Short mmCIF file of C-alpha atoms in Angstrom, two decimals:
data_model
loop_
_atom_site.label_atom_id
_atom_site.label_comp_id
_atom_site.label_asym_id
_atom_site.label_seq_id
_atom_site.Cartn_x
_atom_site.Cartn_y
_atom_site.Cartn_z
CA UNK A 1 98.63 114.95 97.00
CA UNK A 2 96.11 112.14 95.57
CA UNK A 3 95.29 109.34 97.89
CA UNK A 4 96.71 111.64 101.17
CA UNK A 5 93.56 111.25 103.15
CA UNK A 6 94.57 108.23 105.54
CA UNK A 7 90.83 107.31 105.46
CA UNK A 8 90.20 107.47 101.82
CA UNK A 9 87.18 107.92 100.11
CA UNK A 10 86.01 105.72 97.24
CA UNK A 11 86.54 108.93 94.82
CA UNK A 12 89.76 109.86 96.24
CA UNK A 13 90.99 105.99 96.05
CA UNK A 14 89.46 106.39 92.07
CA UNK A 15 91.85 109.45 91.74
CA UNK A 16 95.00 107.39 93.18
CA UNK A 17 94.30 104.43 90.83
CA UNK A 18 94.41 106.89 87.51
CA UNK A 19 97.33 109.02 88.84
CA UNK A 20 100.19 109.08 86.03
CA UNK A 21 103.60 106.97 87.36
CA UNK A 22 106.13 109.13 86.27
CA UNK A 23 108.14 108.12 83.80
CA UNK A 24 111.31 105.78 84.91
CA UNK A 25 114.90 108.07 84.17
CA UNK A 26 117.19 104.82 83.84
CA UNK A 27 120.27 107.68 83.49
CA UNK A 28 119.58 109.57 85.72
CA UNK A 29 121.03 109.86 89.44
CA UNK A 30 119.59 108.23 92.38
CA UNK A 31 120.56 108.25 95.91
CA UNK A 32 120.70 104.37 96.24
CA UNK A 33 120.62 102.24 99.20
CA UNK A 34 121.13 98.04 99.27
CA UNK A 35 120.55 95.20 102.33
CA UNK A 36 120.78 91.47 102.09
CA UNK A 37 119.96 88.36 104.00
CA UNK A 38 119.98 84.83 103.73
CA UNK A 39 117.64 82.34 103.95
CA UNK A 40 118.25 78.28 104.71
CA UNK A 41 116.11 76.99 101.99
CA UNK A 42 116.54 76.60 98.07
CA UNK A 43 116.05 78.81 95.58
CA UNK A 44 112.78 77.47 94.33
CA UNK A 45 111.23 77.33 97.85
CA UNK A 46 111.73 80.73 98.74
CA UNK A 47 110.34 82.63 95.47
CA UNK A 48 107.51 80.21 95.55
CA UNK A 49 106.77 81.39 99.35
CA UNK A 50 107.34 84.67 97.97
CA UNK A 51 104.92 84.65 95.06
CA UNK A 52 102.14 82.59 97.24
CA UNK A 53 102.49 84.88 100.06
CA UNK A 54 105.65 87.17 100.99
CA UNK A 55 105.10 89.81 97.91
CA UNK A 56 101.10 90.20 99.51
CA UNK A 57 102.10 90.41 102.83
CA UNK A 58 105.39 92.08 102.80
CA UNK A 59 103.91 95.82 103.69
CA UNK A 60 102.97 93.72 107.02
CA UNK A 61 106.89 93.02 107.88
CA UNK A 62 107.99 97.06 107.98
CA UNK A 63 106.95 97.93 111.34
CA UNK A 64 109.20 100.79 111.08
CA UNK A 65 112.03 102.08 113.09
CA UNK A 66 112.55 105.11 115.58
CA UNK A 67 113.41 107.32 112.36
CA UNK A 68 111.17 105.61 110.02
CA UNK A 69 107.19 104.99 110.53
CA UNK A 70 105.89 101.43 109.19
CA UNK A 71 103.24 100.62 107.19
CA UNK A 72 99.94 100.21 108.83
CA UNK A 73 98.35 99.35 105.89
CA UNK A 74 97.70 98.68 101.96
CA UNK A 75 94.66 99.29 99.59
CA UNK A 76 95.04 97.61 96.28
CA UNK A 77 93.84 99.96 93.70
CA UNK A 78 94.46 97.61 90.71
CA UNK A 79 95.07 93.64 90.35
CA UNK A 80 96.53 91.81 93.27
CA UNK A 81 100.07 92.76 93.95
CA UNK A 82 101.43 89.98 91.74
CA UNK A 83 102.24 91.57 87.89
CA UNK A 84 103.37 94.21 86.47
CA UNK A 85 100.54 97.58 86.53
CA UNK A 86 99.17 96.36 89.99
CA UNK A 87 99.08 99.32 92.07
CA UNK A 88 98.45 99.78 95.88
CA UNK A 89 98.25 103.01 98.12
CA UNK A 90 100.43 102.41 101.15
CA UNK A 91 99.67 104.00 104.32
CA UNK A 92 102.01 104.62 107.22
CA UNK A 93 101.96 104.65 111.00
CA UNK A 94 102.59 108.25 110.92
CA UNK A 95 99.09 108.83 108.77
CA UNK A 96 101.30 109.93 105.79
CA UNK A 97 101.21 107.46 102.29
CA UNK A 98 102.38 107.01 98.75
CA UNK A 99 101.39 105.10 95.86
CA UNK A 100 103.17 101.55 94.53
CA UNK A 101 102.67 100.13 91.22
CA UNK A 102 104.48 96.67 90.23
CA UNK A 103 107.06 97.63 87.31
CA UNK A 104 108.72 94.60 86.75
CA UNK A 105 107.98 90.80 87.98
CA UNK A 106 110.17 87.47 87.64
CA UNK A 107 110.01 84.69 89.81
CA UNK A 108 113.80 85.86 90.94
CA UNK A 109 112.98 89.71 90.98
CA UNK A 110 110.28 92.07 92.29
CA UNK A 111 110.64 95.93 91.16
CA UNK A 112 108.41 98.45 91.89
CA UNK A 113 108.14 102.21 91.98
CA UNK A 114 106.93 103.93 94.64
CA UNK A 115 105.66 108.35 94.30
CA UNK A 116 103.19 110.55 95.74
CA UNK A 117 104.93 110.76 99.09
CA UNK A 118 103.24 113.08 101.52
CA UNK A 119 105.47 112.55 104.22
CA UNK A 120 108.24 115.63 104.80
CA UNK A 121 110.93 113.48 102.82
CA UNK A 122 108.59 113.05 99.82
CA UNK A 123 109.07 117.07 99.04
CA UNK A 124 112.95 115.95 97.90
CA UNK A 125 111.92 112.85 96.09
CA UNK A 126 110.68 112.30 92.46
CA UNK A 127 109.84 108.82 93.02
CA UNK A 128 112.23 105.76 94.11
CA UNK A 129 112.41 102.36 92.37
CA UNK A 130 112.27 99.07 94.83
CA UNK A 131 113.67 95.50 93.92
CA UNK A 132 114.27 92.38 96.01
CA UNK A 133 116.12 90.29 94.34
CA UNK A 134 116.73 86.24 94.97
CA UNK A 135 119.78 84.59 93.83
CA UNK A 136 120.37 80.96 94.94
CA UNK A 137 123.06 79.58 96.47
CA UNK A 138 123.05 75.62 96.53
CA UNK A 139 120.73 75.31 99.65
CA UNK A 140 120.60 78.90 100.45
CA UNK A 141 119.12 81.88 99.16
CA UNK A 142 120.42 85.78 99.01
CA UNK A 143 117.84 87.87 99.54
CA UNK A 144 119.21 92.05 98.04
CA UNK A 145 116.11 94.79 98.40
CA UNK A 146 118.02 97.89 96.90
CA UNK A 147 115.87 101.44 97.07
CA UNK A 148 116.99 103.79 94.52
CA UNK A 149 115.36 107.75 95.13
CA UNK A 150 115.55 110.07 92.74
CA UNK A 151 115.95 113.38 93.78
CA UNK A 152 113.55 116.19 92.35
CA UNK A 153 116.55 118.68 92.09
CA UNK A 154 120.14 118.28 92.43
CA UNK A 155 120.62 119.49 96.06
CA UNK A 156 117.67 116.99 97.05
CA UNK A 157 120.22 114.55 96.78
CA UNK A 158 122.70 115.80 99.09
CA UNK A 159 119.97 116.23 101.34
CA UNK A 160 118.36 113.00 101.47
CA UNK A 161 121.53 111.27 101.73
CA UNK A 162 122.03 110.62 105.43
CA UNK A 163 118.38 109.57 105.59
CA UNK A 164 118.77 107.03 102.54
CA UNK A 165 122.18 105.38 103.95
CA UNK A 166 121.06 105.75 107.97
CA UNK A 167 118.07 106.00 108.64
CA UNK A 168 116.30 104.53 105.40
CA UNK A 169 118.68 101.80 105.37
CA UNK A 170 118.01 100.69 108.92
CA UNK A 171 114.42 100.44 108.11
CA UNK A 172 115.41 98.45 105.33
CA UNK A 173 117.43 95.80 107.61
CA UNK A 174 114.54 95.29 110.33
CA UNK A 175 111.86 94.64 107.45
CA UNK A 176 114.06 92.21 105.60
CA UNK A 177 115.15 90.30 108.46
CA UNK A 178 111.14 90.35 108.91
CA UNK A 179 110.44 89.05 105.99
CA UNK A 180 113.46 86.48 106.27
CA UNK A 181 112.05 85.09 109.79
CA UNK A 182 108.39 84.64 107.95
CA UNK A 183 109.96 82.28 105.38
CA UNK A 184 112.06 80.18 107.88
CA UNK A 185 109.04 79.64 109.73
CA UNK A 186 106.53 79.19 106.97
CA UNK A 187 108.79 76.65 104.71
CA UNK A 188 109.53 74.95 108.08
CA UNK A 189 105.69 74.34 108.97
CA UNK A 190 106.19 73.00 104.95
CA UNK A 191 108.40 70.82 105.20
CA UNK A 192 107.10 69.60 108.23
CA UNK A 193 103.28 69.30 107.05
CA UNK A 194 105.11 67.24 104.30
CA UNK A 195 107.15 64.80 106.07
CA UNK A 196 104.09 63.64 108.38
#
């Protein structure tokens, strides 16, 4: 797989950032898993965080779970994580990786796809599509992150299933509540910066 090496190589990092993202199937079927949180602060507040420094960091809030390694680290491979064609090799505790690239970006919605998995799961996956997704709520916001895989064959589903809605899912929880505790604190340092 391109970009495997968890110490990369300036040529093999070169290969990664020309590697072909497959093609999105929007009909075809995905083994798909959804969380959600809420955060105390408005709408605008919270994607503003997010665009100035949750979407950057947020490889830094999925420390993993017994089941599930987290990621160690990211190498941007193109732009800076912020529009659409940015692309990033993440690599995981567990020395395995996979390649990112930005697909879709509104200041209420972050999609991205996510291939080249070397880990043992990656052998049943095609690729899998990310979004978080921020809907406001007077002074509230939801926060959904929905991971939709797409099996390479039609068993692969069936057998990624229990990972995607256990084990997957759980993963999913600890790194959004993560990602929810950095914004309480970080709008609360804000608004507290601001009223001194």
């Amino acid at each position: 797989m391109v970009g495997a090496d968890p110490v990369p190589s300036a040529a093999s990092l070169d290969q990664a950032h020309d590697v072909a993202r497959p093609e999105l199937e929007r009909s075809a079927d995905f083994e798909k898993v959804s969380v959600e949180t809420e955060i105390q602060a408005p709408l605008a507040a919270v994607t503003t965080w997010f665009a100035d420094r949750g979407a950057a960091a947020f490889g830094s809030f999925l420390t993993g779970t017994d089941n599930v390694p987290g990621v160690v680290s990211t190498e941007l491979l193109s732009g800076g994580w912020s529009k659409p064609g940015d692309r990033r090799r993440v690599v995981f505790s567990d020395n395995n990786s996979a390649l990112e690239e930005i697909t879709d970006r509104k200041p209420q919605l972050l999609q991205y796809q996510i291939w080249n998995l070397t880990n043992r799961t990656g052998r049943y996956i095609r690729y899998a599509v990310s979004e978080l997704e921020f809907i406001g709520n007077g002074q509230a916001t939801r926060v959904r992150w929905t991971y939709s895989f797409r099996p390479k064959i039609w068993p692969d589903g069936y057998l990624i299933r229990t990972y995607v809605q256990n084990d997957f899912r759980r993963f999913m929880e600890v790194g959004l509540q993560a990602m929810r505790d950095k914004a309480v604190t970080d709008l609360a340092q804000k608004r507290s910066a601001r009223s001194s």
